[in-house]
PDB file of C-alpha atoms and ligand atoms in Angstrom:
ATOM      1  CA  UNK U   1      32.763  27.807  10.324  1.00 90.00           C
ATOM      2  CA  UNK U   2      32.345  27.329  14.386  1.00 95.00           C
ATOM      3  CA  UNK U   3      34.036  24.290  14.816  1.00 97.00           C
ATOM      4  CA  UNK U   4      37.706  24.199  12.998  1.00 97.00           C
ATOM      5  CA  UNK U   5      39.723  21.600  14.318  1.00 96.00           C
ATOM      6  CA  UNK U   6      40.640  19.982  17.711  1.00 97.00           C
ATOM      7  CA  UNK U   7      43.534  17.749  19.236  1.00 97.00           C
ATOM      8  CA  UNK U   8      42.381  14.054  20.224  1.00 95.00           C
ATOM      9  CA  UNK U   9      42.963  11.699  23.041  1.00 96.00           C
ATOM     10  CA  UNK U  10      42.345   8.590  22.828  1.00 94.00           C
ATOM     11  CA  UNK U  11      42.416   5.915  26.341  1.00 92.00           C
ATOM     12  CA  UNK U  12      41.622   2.563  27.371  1.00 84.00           C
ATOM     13  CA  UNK U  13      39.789   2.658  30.991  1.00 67.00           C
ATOM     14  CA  UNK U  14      42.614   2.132  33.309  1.00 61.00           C
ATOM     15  CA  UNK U  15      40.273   0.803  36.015  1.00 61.00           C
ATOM     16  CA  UNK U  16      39.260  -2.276  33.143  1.00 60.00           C
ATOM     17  CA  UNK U  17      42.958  -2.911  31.231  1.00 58.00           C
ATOM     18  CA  UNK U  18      40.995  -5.846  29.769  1.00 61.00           C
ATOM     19  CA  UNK U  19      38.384  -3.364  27.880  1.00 65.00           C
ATOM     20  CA  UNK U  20      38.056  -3.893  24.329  1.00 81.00           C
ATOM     21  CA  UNK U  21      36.976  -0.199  23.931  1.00 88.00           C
ATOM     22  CA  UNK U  22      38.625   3.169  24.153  1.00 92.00           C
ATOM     23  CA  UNK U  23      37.663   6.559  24.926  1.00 94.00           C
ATOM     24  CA  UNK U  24      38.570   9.630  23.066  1.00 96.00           C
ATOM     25  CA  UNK U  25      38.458  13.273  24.501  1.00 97.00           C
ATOM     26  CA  UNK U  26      38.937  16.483  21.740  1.00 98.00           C
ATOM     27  CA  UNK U  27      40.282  19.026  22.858  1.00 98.00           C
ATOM     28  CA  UNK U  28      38.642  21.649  20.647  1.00 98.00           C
ATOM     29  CA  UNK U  29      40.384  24.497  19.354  1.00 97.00           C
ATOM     30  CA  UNK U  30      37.419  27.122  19.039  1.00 97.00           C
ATOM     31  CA  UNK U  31      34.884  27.517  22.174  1.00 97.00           C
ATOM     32  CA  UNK U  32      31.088  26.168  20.925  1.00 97.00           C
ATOM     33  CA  UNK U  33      29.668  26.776  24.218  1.00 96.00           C
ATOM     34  CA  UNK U  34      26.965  29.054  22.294  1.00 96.00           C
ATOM     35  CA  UNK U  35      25.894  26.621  19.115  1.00 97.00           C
ATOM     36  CA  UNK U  36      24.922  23.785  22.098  1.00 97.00           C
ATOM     37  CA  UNK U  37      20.897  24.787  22.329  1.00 96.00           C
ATOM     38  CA  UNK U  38      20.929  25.017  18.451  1.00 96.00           C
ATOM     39  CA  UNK U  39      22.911  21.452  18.097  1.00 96.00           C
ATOM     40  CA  UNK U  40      20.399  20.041  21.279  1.00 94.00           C
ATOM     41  CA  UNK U  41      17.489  21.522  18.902  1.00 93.00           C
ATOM     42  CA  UNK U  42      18.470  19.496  16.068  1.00 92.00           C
ATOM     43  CA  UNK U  43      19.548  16.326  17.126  1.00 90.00           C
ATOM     44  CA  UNK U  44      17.345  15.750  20.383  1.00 86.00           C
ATOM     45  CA  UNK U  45      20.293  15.283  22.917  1.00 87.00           C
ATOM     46  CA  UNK U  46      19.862  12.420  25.764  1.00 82.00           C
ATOM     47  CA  UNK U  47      21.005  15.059  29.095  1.00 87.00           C
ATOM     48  CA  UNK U  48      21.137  18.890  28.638  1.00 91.00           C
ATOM     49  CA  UNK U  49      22.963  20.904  31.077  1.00 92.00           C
ATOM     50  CA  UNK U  50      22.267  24.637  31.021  1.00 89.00           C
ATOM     51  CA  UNK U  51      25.788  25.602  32.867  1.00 89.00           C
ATOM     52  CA  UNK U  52      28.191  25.074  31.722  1.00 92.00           C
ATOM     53  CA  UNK U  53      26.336  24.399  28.518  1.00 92.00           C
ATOM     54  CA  UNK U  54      26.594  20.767  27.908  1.00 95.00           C
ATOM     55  CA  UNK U  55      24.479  17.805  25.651  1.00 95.00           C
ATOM     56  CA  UNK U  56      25.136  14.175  25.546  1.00 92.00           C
ATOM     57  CA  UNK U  57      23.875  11.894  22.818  1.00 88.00           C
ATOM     58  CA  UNK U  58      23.225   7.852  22.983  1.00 81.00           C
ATOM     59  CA  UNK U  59      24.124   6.329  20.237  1.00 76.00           C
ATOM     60  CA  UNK U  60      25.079   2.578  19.318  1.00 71.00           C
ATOM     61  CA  UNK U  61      25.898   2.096  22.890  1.00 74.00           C
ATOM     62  CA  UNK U  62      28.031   5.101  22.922  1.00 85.00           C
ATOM     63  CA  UNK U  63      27.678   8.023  24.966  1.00 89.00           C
ATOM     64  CA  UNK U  64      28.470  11.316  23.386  1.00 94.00           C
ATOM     65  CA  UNK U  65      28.788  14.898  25.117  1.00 96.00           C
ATOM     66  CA  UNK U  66      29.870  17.992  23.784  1.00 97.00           C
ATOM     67  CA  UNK U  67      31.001  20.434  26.023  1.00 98.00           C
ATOM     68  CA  UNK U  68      32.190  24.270  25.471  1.00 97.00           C
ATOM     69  CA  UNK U  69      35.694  23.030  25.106  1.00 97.00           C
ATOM     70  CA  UNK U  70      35.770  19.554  24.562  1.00 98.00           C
ATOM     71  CA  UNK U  71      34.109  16.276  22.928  1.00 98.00           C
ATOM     72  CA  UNK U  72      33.969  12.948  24.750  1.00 97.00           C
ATOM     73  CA  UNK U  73      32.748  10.124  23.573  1.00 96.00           C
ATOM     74  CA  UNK U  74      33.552   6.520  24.877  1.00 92.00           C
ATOM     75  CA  UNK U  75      32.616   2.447  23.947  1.00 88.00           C
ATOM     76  CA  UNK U  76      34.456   3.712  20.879  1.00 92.00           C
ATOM     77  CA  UNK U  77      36.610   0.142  19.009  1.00 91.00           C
ATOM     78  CA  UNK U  78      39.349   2.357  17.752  1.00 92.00           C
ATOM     79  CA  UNK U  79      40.996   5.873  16.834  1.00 93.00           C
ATOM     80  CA  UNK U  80      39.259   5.646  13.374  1.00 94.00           C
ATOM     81  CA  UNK U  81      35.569   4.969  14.727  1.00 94.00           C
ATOM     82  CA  UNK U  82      36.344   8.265  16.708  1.00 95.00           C
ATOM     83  CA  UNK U  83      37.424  10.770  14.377  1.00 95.00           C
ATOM     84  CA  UNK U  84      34.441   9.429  11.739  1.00 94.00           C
ATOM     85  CA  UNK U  85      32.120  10.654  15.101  1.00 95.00           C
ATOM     86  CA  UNK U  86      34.032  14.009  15.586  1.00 96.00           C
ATOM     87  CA  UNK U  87      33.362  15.119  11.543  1.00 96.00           C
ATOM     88  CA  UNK U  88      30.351  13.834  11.357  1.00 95.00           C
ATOM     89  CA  UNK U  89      29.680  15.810  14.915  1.00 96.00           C
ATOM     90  CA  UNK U  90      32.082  18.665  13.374  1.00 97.00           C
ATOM     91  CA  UNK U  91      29.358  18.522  10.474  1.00 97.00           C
ATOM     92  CA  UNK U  92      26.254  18.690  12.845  1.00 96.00           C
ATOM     93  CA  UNK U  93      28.257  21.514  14.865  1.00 97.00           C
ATOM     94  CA  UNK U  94      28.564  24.163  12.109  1.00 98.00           C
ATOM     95  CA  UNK U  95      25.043  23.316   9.978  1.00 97.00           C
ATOM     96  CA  UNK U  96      23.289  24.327  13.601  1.00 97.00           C
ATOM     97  CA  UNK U  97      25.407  27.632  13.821  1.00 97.00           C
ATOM     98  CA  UNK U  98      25.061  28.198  10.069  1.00 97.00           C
ATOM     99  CA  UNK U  99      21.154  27.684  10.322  1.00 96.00           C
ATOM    100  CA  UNK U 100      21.255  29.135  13.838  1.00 97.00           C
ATOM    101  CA  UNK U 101      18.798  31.714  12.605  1.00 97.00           C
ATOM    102  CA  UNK U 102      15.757  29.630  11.441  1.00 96.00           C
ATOM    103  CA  UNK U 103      16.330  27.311  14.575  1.00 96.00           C
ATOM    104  CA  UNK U 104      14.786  27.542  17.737  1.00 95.00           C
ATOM    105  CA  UNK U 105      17.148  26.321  20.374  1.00 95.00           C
ATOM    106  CA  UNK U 106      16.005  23.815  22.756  1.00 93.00           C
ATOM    107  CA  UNK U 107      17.171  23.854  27.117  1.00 93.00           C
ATOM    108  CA  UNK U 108      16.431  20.849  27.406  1.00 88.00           C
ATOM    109  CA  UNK U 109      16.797  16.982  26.788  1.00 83.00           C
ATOM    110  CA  UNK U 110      14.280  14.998  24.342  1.00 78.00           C
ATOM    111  CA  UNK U 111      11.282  13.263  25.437  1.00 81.00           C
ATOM    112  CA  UNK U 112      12.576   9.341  25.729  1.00 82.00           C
ATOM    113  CA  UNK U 113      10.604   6.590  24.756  1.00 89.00           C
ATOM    114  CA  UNK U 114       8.971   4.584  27.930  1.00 91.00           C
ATOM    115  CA  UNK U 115      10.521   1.694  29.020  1.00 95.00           C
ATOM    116  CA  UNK U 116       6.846   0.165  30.183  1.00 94.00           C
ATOM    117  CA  UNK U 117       5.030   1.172  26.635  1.00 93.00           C
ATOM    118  CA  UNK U 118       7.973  -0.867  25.065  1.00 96.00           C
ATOM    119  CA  UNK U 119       7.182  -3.930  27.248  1.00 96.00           C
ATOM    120  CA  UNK U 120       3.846  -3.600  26.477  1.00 95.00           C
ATOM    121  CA  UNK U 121       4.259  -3.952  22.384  1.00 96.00           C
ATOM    122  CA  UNK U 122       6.510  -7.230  23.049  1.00 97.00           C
ATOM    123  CA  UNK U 123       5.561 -10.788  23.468  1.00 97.00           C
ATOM    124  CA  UNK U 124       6.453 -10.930  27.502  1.00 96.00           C
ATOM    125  CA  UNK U 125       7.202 -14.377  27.094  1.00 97.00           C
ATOM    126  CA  UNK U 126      11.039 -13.696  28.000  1.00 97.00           C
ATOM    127  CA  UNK U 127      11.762 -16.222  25.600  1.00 98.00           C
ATOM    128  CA  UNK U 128      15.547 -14.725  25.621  1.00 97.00           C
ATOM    129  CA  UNK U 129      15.859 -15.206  21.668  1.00 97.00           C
ATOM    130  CA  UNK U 130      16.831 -11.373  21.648  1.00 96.00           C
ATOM    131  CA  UNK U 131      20.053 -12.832  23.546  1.00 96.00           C
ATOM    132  CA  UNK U 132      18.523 -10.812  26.587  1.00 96.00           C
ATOM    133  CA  UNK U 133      17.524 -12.381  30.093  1.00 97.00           C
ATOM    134  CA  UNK U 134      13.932 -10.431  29.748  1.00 97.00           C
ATOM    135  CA  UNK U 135      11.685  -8.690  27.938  1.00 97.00           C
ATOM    136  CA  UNK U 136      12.496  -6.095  30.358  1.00 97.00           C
ATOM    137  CA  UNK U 137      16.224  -5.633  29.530  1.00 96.00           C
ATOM    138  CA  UNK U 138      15.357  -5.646  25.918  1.00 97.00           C
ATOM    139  CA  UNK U 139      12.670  -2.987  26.915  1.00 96.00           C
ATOM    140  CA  UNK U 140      15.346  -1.375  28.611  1.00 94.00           C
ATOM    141  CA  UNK U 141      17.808  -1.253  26.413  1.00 93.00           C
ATOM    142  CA  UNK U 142      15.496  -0.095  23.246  1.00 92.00           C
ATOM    143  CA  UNK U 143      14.799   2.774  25.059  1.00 89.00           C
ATOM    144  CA  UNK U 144      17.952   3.913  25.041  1.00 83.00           C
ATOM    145  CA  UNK U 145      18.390   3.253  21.810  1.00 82.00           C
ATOM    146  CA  UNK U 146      21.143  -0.131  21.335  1.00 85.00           C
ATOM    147  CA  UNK U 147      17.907  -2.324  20.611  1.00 91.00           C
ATOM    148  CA  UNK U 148      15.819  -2.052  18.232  1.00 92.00           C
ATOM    149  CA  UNK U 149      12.500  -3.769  16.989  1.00 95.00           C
ATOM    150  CA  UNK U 150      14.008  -5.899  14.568  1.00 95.00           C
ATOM    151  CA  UNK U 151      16.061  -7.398  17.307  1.00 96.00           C
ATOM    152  CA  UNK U 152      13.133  -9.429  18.700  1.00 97.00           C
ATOM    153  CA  UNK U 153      12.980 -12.256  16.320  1.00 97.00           C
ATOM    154  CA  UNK U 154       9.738 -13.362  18.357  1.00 97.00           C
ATOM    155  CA  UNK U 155       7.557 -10.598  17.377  1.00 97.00           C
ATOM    156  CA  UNK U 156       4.791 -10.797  14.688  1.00 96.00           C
ATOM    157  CA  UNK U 157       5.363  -8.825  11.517  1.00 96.00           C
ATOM    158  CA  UNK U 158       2.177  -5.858  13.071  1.00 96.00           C
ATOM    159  CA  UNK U 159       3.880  -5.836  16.411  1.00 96.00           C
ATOM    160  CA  UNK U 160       7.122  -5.113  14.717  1.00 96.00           C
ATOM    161  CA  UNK U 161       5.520  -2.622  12.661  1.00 94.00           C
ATOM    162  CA  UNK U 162       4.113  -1.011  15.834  1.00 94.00           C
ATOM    163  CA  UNK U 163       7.019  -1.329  17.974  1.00 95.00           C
ATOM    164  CA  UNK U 164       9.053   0.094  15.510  1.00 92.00           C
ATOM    165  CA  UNK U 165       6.435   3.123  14.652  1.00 90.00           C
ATOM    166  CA  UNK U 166       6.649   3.639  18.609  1.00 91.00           C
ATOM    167  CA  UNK U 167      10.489   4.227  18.718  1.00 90.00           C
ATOM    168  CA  UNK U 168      10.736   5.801  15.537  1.00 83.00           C
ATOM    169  CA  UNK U 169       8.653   8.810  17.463  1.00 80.00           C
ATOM    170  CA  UNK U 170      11.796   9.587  19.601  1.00 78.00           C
ATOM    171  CA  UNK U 171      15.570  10.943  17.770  1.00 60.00           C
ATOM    172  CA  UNK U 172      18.123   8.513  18.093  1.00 55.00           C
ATOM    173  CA  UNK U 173      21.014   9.803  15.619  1.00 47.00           C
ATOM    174  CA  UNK U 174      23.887   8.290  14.114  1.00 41.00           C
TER     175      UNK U 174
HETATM  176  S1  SF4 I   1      13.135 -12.181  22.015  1.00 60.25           S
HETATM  177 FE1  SF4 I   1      11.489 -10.717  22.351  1.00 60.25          FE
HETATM  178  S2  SF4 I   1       9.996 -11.895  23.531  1.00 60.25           S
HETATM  179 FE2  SF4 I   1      11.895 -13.000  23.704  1.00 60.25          FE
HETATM  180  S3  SF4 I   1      12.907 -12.160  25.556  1.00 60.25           S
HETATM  181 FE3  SF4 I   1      13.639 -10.983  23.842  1.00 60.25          FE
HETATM  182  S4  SF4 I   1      12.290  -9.229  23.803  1.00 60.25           S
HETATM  183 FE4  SF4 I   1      11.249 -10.791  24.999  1.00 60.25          FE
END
């Protein structure tokens, strides 16, 4: 096992007092620096850095990135939300270096779904029933994974089906 244990902080933004959400930085107790290609292989990260060794990961509106010594991850709703991340990341963390073997480690970030091929599959009609001002935030914001093509209620059952076959090309995890 890589990955053992780690100590966690957990913040509000002190620049927003009135955020709902916290942030949570792990301190962790062994050095992964060298399982990051092998974890950026298997779960597609958003960013890579090559040095210091560093991936972040979208997911559900939060942004993950796990660093040599440390794991930040913020838009989290509680202390609870974020240790549920860090073991299922803890998980992730010591499958890779277990497997590291039959992996091929990747340098750099996944290919990201286009924010103009996703306008293209909706109506256009910025009919703002997806509780978005446009097509083009919702485009926007699917690409990065916190929409998704059930979220357009104005789409036709095939242009679901394609929108969804489009972003199901790219990893989004958790
Ligand atoms: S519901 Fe669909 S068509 Fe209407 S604005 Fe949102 S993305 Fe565009």
């Amino acid at each position: 096992m890589l990955l053992k244990g780690w100590t966690k902080e957990i913040t509000r933004a002190a620049c927003r007092p009135e955020a709902q959400t916290v942030h949570c930085l792990a301190r962790l107790e062994q050095h992964i620096g060298e399982v990051i290609p092998y974890l950026n292989a298997v779960l597609g990260g958003y960013t890579y850095v090559l040095e210091p060794p560093s991936v972040t990961f979208r997911s559900q509106g939060k942004l993950i990135s796990v660093h040599d010594d440390h794991i930040a991850i913020n838009a989290l709703q509680d202390a609870d939300e974020a240790e549920k991340i860090l073991l299922w990341l803890q998980r992730e963390i010591n499958d890779a270096w277990e497997k590291r073997a039959e992996i091929t480690p990747s340098f750099q970030a996944a290919p990201r779904p286009q924010v103009m091929a996703i306008v293209k599959l909706l109506p256009k009609t910025n009919c703002k029933q997806c509780g978005q001002p446009s097509c083009l935030v919702f485009a926007s914001l699917a690409a990065e994974g916190g929409k998704g093509a059930e979220h357009c209620p104005a789409l036709s059952p095939e242009a679901r089906e394609q929108l969804a076959a489009y972003l199901s090309r790219f990893h989004f995890d958790g």
